[in-house]
PDB file of C-alpha atoms in Angstrom:
ATOM      1  CA  UNK A  24     -70.091 125.187 -70.668  1.00  0.00           C
ATOM      2  CA  UNK A  25     -66.670 126.623 -71.327  1.00  0.00           C
ATOM      3  CA  UNK A  26     -63.735 126.401 -68.934  1.00  0.00           C
ATOM      4  CA  UNK A  27     -62.746 130.087 -69.096  1.00  0.00           C
ATOM      5  CA  UNK A  28     -64.996 133.058 -69.764  1.00  0.00           C
ATOM      6  CA  UNK A  29     -65.028 134.278 -73.335  1.00  0.00           C
ATOM      7  CA  UNK A  30     -63.239 137.603 -73.808  1.00  0.00           C
ATOM      8  CA  UNK A  31     -65.403 140.404 -75.185  1.00  0.00           C
ATOM      9  CA  UNK A  32     -63.817 142.162 -78.191  1.00  0.00           C
ATOM     10  CA  UNK A  33     -63.593 145.291 -76.044  1.00  0.00           C
ATOM     11  CA  UNK A  34     -61.366 143.478 -73.568  1.00  0.00           C
ATOM     12  CA  UNK A  35     -59.132 142.403 -76.453  1.00  0.00           C
ATOM     13  CA  UNK A  36     -59.083 145.980 -77.739  1.00  0.00           C
ATOM     14  CA  UNK A  37     -58.002 147.284 -74.331  1.00  0.00           C
ATOM     15  CA  UNK A  38     -55.493 144.602 -73.326  1.00  0.00           C
ATOM     16  CA  UNK A  39     -53.958 143.679 -76.682  1.00  0.00           C
ATOM     17  CA  UNK A  40     -54.097 146.964 -78.552  1.00  0.00           C
ATOM     18  CA  UNK A  41     -54.481 150.034 -76.354  1.00  0.00           C
ATOM     19  CA  UNK A  42     -52.400 149.171 -73.278  1.00  0.00           C
ATOM     20  CA  UNK A  43     -49.308 147.922 -75.164  1.00  0.00           C
ATOM     21  CA  UNK A  44     -48.985 151.190 -77.095  1.00  0.00           C
ATOM     22  CA  UNK A  45     -50.079 153.441 -74.237  1.00  0.00           C
ATOM     23  CA  UNK A  46     -53.150 154.897 -75.943  1.00  0.00           C
ATOM     24  CA  UNK A  47     -56.129 155.814 -73.770  1.00  0.00           C
ATOM     25  CA  UNK A  48     -59.739 155.134 -74.673  1.00  0.00           C
ATOM     26  CA  UNK A  49     -60.253 158.884 -74.972  1.00  0.00           C
ATOM     27  CA  UNK A  50     -57.253 159.326 -77.296  1.00  0.00           C
ATOM     28  CA  UNK A  51     -58.443 156.451 -79.481  1.00  0.00           C
ATOM     29  CA  UNK A  52     -61.952 157.887 -79.690  1.00  0.00           C
ATOM     30  CA  UNK A  53     -60.625 161.292 -80.732  1.00  0.00           C
ATOM     31  CA  UNK A  54     -58.205 159.751 -83.250  1.00  0.00           C
ATOM     32  CA  UNK A  55     -60.903 157.719 -84.995  1.00  0.00           C
ATOM     33  CA  UNK A  56     -63.630 160.352 -84.762  1.00  0.00           C
ATOM     34  CA  UNK A  57     -66.145 158.670 -82.466  1.00  0.00           C
ATOM     35  CA  UNK A  58     -67.613 159.696 -79.113  1.00  0.00           C
ATOM     36  CA  UNK A  59     -65.419 158.568 -76.190  1.00  0.00           C
ATOM     37  CA  UNK A  60     -68.451 156.861 -74.674  1.00  0.00           C
ATOM     38  CA  UNK A  61     -68.564 154.436 -77.639  1.00  0.00           C
ATOM     39  CA  UNK A  62     -65.024 153.194 -76.977  1.00  0.00           C
ATOM     40  CA  UNK A  63     -65.652 153.041 -73.220  1.00  0.00           C
ATOM     41  CA  UNK A  64     -68.788 150.941 -73.701  1.00  0.00           C
ATOM     42  CA  UNK A  65     -66.972 148.605 -76.103  1.00  0.00           C
ATOM     43  CA  UNK A  66     -64.055 148.174 -73.693  1.00  0.00           C
ATOM     44  CA  UNK A  67     -66.461 147.392 -70.844  1.00  0.00           C
ATOM     45  CA  UNK A  68     -68.418 144.864 -72.910  1.00  0.00           C
ATOM     46  CA  UNK A  69     -71.593 146.951 -73.022  1.00  0.00           C
ATOM     47  CA  UNK A  70     -71.470 147.650 -76.745  1.00  0.00           C
ATOM     48  CA  UNK A  71     -70.609 145.677 -79.856  1.00  0.00           C
ATOM     49  CA  UNK A  72     -68.047 146.538 -82.500  1.00  0.00           C
ATOM     50  CA  UNK A  73     -70.109 147.691 -85.483  1.00  0.00           C
ATOM     51  CA  UNK A  74     -68.925 147.814 -89.098  1.00  0.00           C
ATOM     52  CA  UNK A  75     -68.405 151.571 -88.687  1.00  0.00           C
ATOM     53  CA  UNK A  76     -66.211 151.100 -85.640  1.00  0.00           C
ATOM     54  CA  UNK A  77     -64.395 148.145 -87.218  1.00  0.00           C
ATOM     55  CA  UNK A  78     -63.433 150.271 -90.228  1.00  0.00           C
ATOM     56  CA  UNK A  79     -62.166 153.040 -87.964  1.00  0.00           C
ATOM     57  CA  UNK A  80     -60.194 150.669 -85.720  1.00  0.00           C
ATOM     58  CA  UNK A  81     -58.668 149.027 -88.783  1.00  0.00           C
ATOM     59  CA  UNK A  82     -57.578 152.387 -90.170  1.00  0.00           C
ATOM     60  CA  UNK A  83     -56.016 153.398 -86.837  1.00  0.00           C
ATOM     61  CA  UNK A  84     -54.235 150.133 -86.033  1.00  0.00           C
ATOM     62  CA  UNK A  85     -53.322 149.201 -89.614  1.00  0.00           C
ATOM     63  CA  UNK A  86     -55.370 146.020 -89.486  1.00  0.00           C
ATOM     64  CA  UNK A  87     -58.368 144.920 -91.502  1.00  0.00           C
ATOM     65  CA  UNK A  88     -61.953 145.654 -90.525  1.00  0.00           C
ATOM     66  CA  UNK A  89     -63.038 142.055 -91.047  1.00  0.00           C
ATOM     67  CA  UNK A  90     -60.806 140.914 -88.182  1.00  0.00           C
ATOM     68  CA  UNK A  91     -62.596 143.254 -85.777  1.00  0.00           C
ATOM     69  CA  UNK A  92     -65.984 142.100 -87.039  1.00  0.00           C
ATOM     70  CA  UNK A  93     -64.882 138.468 -86.762  1.00  0.00           C
ATOM     71  CA  UNK A  94     -63.958 139.020 -83.106  1.00  0.00           C
ATOM     72  CA  UNK A  95     -67.424 140.423 -82.468  1.00  0.00           C
ATOM     73  CA  UNK A  96     -69.223 137.750 -84.482  1.00  0.00           C
ATOM     74  CA  UNK A  97     -67.313 134.975 -82.692  1.00  0.00           C
ATOM     75  CA  UNK A  98     -68.141 136.490 -79.314  1.00  0.00           C
ATOM     76  CA  UNK A  99     -71.817 136.928 -80.219  1.00  0.00           C
ATOM     77  CA  UNK A 100     -72.111 133.406 -81.619  1.00  0.00           C
ATOM     78  CA  UNK A 101     -70.428 131.696 -78.670  1.00  0.00           C
ATOM     79  CA  UNK A 102     -72.344 133.788 -76.141  1.00  0.00           C
ATOM     80  CA  UNK A 103     -75.618 132.838 -77.814  1.00  0.00           C
ATOM     81  CA  UNK A 104     -74.538 129.184 -78.081  1.00  0.00           C
ATOM     82  CA  UNK A 105     -74.022 129.162 -74.298  1.00  0.00           C
ATOM     83  CA  UNK A 106     -77.323 130.942 -73.700  1.00  0.00           C
ATOM     84  CA  UNK A 107     -79.441 128.542 -75.773  1.00  0.00           C
ATOM     85  CA  UNK A 108     -77.397 125.357 -75.255  1.00  0.00           C
ATOM     86  CA  UNK A 109     -80.341 123.476 -73.736  1.00  0.00           C
ATOM     87  CA  UNK A 110     -82.617 124.420 -76.638  1.00  0.00           C
ATOM     88  CA  UNK A 111     -79.987 123.412 -79.199  1.00  0.00           C
ATOM     89  CA  UNK A 112     -79.645 119.952 -77.669  1.00  0.00           C
ATOM     90  CA  UNK A 113     -83.384 119.386 -78.110  1.00  0.00           C
ATOM     91  CA  UNK A 114     -83.246 120.053 -81.868  1.00  0.00           C
ATOM     92  CA  UNK A 115     -83.245 116.895 -83.955  1.00  0.00           C
ATOM     93  CA  UNK A 116     -80.896 117.310 -86.952  1.00  0.00           C
ATOM     94  CA  UNK A 117     -82.491 116.981 -90.365  1.00  0.00           C
ATOM     95  CA  UNK A 118     -81.405 113.736 -91.968  1.00  0.00           C
ATOM     96  CA  UNK A 119     -80.108 114.697 -95.377  1.00  0.00           C
ATOM     97  CA  UNK A 120     -78.232 112.515 -97.785  1.00  0.00           C
ATOM     98  CA  UNK A 121     -74.982 114.291 -97.036  1.00  0.00           C
ATOM     99  CA  UNK A 122     -73.386 117.663 -97.279  1.00  0.00           C
ATOM    100  CA  UNK A 123     -73.411 119.518-100.546  1.00  0.00           C
ATOM    101  CA  UNK A 124     -69.947 120.357-101.905  1.00  0.00           C
ATOM    102  CA  UNK A 125     -69.188 124.004-102.614  1.00  0.00           C
ATOM    103  CA  UNK A 126     -68.758 123.247-106.320  1.00  0.00           C
ATOM    104  CA  UNK A 127     -72.304 121.844-106.526  1.00  0.00           C
ATOM    105  CA  UNK A 128     -73.721 124.851-104.671  1.00  0.00           C
ATOM    106  CA  UNK A 129     -71.874 127.217-107.016  1.00  0.00           C
ATOM    107  CA  UNK A 130     -73.297 125.422-110.046  1.00  0.00           C
ATOM    108  CA  UNK A 131     -76.816 125.582-108.568  1.00  0.00           C
ATOM    109  CA  UNK A 132     -76.430 129.301-107.890  1.00  0.00           C
ATOM    110  CA  UNK A 133     -75.254 129.737-111.478  1.00  0.00           C
ATOM    111  CA  UNK A 134     -78.526 128.175-112.675  1.00  0.00           C
ATOM    112  CA  UNK A 135     -77.737 124.492-113.170  1.00  0.00           C
ATOM    113  CA  UNK A 136     -80.382 121.942-112.263  1.00  0.00           C
ATOM    114  CA  UNK A 137     -79.440 119.616-109.378  1.00  0.00           C
ATOM    115  CA  UNK A 138     -78.942 116.652-111.738  1.00  0.00           C
ATOM    116  CA  UNK A 139     -76.584 118.660-113.945  1.00  0.00           C
ATOM    117  CA  UNK A 140     -74.732 120.238-111.014  1.00  0.00           C
ATOM    118  CA  UNK A 141     -74.020 116.838-109.467  1.00  0.00           C
ATOM    119  CA  UNK A 142     -73.139 115.212-112.807  1.00  0.00           C
ATOM    120  CA  UNK A 143     -70.644 117.955-113.660  1.00  0.00           C
ATOM    121  CA  UNK A 144     -69.225 117.929-110.135  1.00  0.00           C
ATOM    122  CA  UNK A 145     -68.596 114.201-110.453  1.00  0.00           C
ATOM    123  CA  UNK A 146     -67.085 114.640-113.931  1.00  0.00           C
ATOM    124  CA  UNK A 147     -69.510 112.331-115.679  1.00  0.00           C
ATOM    125  CA  UNK A 148     -70.882 112.618-119.201  1.00  0.00           C
ATOM    126  CA  UNK A 149     -74.641 112.794-119.813  1.00  0.00           C
ATOM    127  CA  UNK A 150     -74.486 109.555-121.800  1.00  0.00           C
ATOM    128  CA  UNK A 151     -72.788 107.714-118.930  1.00  0.00           C
ATOM    129  CA  UNK A 152     -75.336 108.837-116.337  1.00  0.00           C
ATOM    130  CA  UNK A 153     -78.187 108.088-118.729  1.00  0.00           C
ATOM    131  CA  UNK A 154     -76.857 104.572-119.356  1.00  0.00           C
ATOM    132  CA  UNK A 155     -76.327 103.874-115.647  1.00  0.00           C
ATOM    133  CA  UNK A 156     -79.819 105.215-114.943  1.00  0.00           C
ATOM    134  CA  UNK A 157     -81.471 103.157-117.640  1.00  0.00           C
ATOM    135  CA  UNK A 158     -82.823 106.337-119.235  1.00  0.00           C
ATOM    136  CA  UNK A 159     -82.339 107.353-122.845  1.00  0.00           C
ATOM    137  CA  UNK A 160     -79.792 110.110-123.410  1.00  0.00           C
ATOM    138  CA  UNK A 161     -82.501 112.390-124.839  1.00  0.00           C
ATOM    139  CA  UNK A 162     -84.758 111.837-121.807  1.00  0.00           C
ATOM    140  CA  UNK A 163     -81.854 112.455-119.461  1.00  0.00           C
ATOM    141  CA  UNK A 164     -80.968 115.662-121.318  1.00  0.00           C
ATOM    142  CA  UNK A 165     -84.575 116.845-120.844  1.00  0.00           C
ATOM    143  CA  UNK A 166     -84.396 116.075-117.123  1.00  0.00           C
ATOM    144  CA  UNK A 167     -81.237 118.169-116.830  1.00  0.00           C
ATOM    145  CA  UNK A 168     -82.665 121.017-118.875  1.00  0.00           C
ATOM    146  CA  UNK A 169     -86.103 121.178-117.258  1.00  0.00           C
ATOM    147  CA  UNK A 170     -85.441 119.764-113.794  1.00  0.00           C
ATOM    148  CA  UNK A 171     -88.563 117.637-114.049  1.00  0.00           C
ATOM    149  CA  UNK A 172     -87.861 114.414-112.209  1.00  0.00           C
ATOM    150  CA  UNK A 173     -90.402 111.718-111.549  1.00  0.00           C
ATOM    151  CA  UNK A 174     -89.825 109.867-108.265  1.00  0.00           C
ATOM    152  CA  UNK A 175     -88.708 106.845-110.297  1.00  0.00           C
ATOM    153  CA  UNK A 176     -86.190 108.861-112.337  1.00  0.00           C
ATOM    154  CA  UNK A 177     -84.975 110.591-109.173  1.00  0.00           C
ATOM    155  CA  UNK A 178     -84.077 107.228-107.624  1.00  0.00           C
ATOM    156  CA  UNK A 179     -82.438 105.946-110.805  1.00  0.00           C
ATOM    157  CA  UNK A 180     -80.377 109.091-111.446  1.00  0.00           C
ATOM    158  CA  UNK A 181     -79.335 109.383-107.800  1.00  0.00           C
ATOM    159  CA  UNK A 182     -78.204 105.767-107.904  1.00  0.00           C
ATOM    160  CA  UNK A 183     -76.220 106.385-111.079  1.00  0.00           C
ATOM    161  CA  UNK A 184     -74.558 109.422-109.506  1.00  0.00           C
ATOM    162  CA  UNK A 185     -73.967 107.655-106.194  1.00  0.00           C
ATOM    163  CA  UNK A 186     -75.832 110.262-104.143  1.00  0.00           C
ATOM    164  CA  UNK A 187     -78.935 110.246-101.969  1.00  0.00           C
ATOM    165  CA  UNK A 188     -82.147 110.986-103.921  1.00  0.00           C
ATOM    166  CA  UNK A 189     -83.023 113.963-101.718  1.00  0.00           C
ATOM    167  CA  UNK A 190     -79.893 115.737-102.977  1.00  0.00           C
ATOM    168  CA  UNK A 191     -81.698 116.121-106.304  1.00  0.00           C
ATOM    169  CA  UNK A 192     -84.551 118.048-104.649  1.00  0.00           C
ATOM    170  CA  UNK A 193     -84.115 121.813-104.656  1.00  0.00           C
TER     171      UNK A 193
END
């Protein structure tokens, strides 16, 4: 558990934004065109900052809406983490061959096969990976184009790329 209670975004709104400039909840509500009850419930931690409210607060305070949403998301995430901490500790992490770099994910999203995405990420030529894998260049090119890997080829290509075989499974 945490040492100090987590501040609700409404508390931050009141203490860091409204009080220093002497603006009341009611005045803020009227200025941004929302019911006063909405601001009151946010300030008292009974309501979340929605995208609509975040956009309005950003316009009023000259900030960006994402910052207000980030405050809310952080609060929601940490509150839930505390609430389900016991359940989270019981979850056994999936053993994967490692994390997938952003560049590889981007290539996969753009339509590359896993073998091609990893090869390009590592800056290797098809011929080099084929040679290290013990596969002909034409067979390797087919694997990259069709994403049809036999278990044997998967092991050989993963070894040539220096990655875990399961990273070629998508």
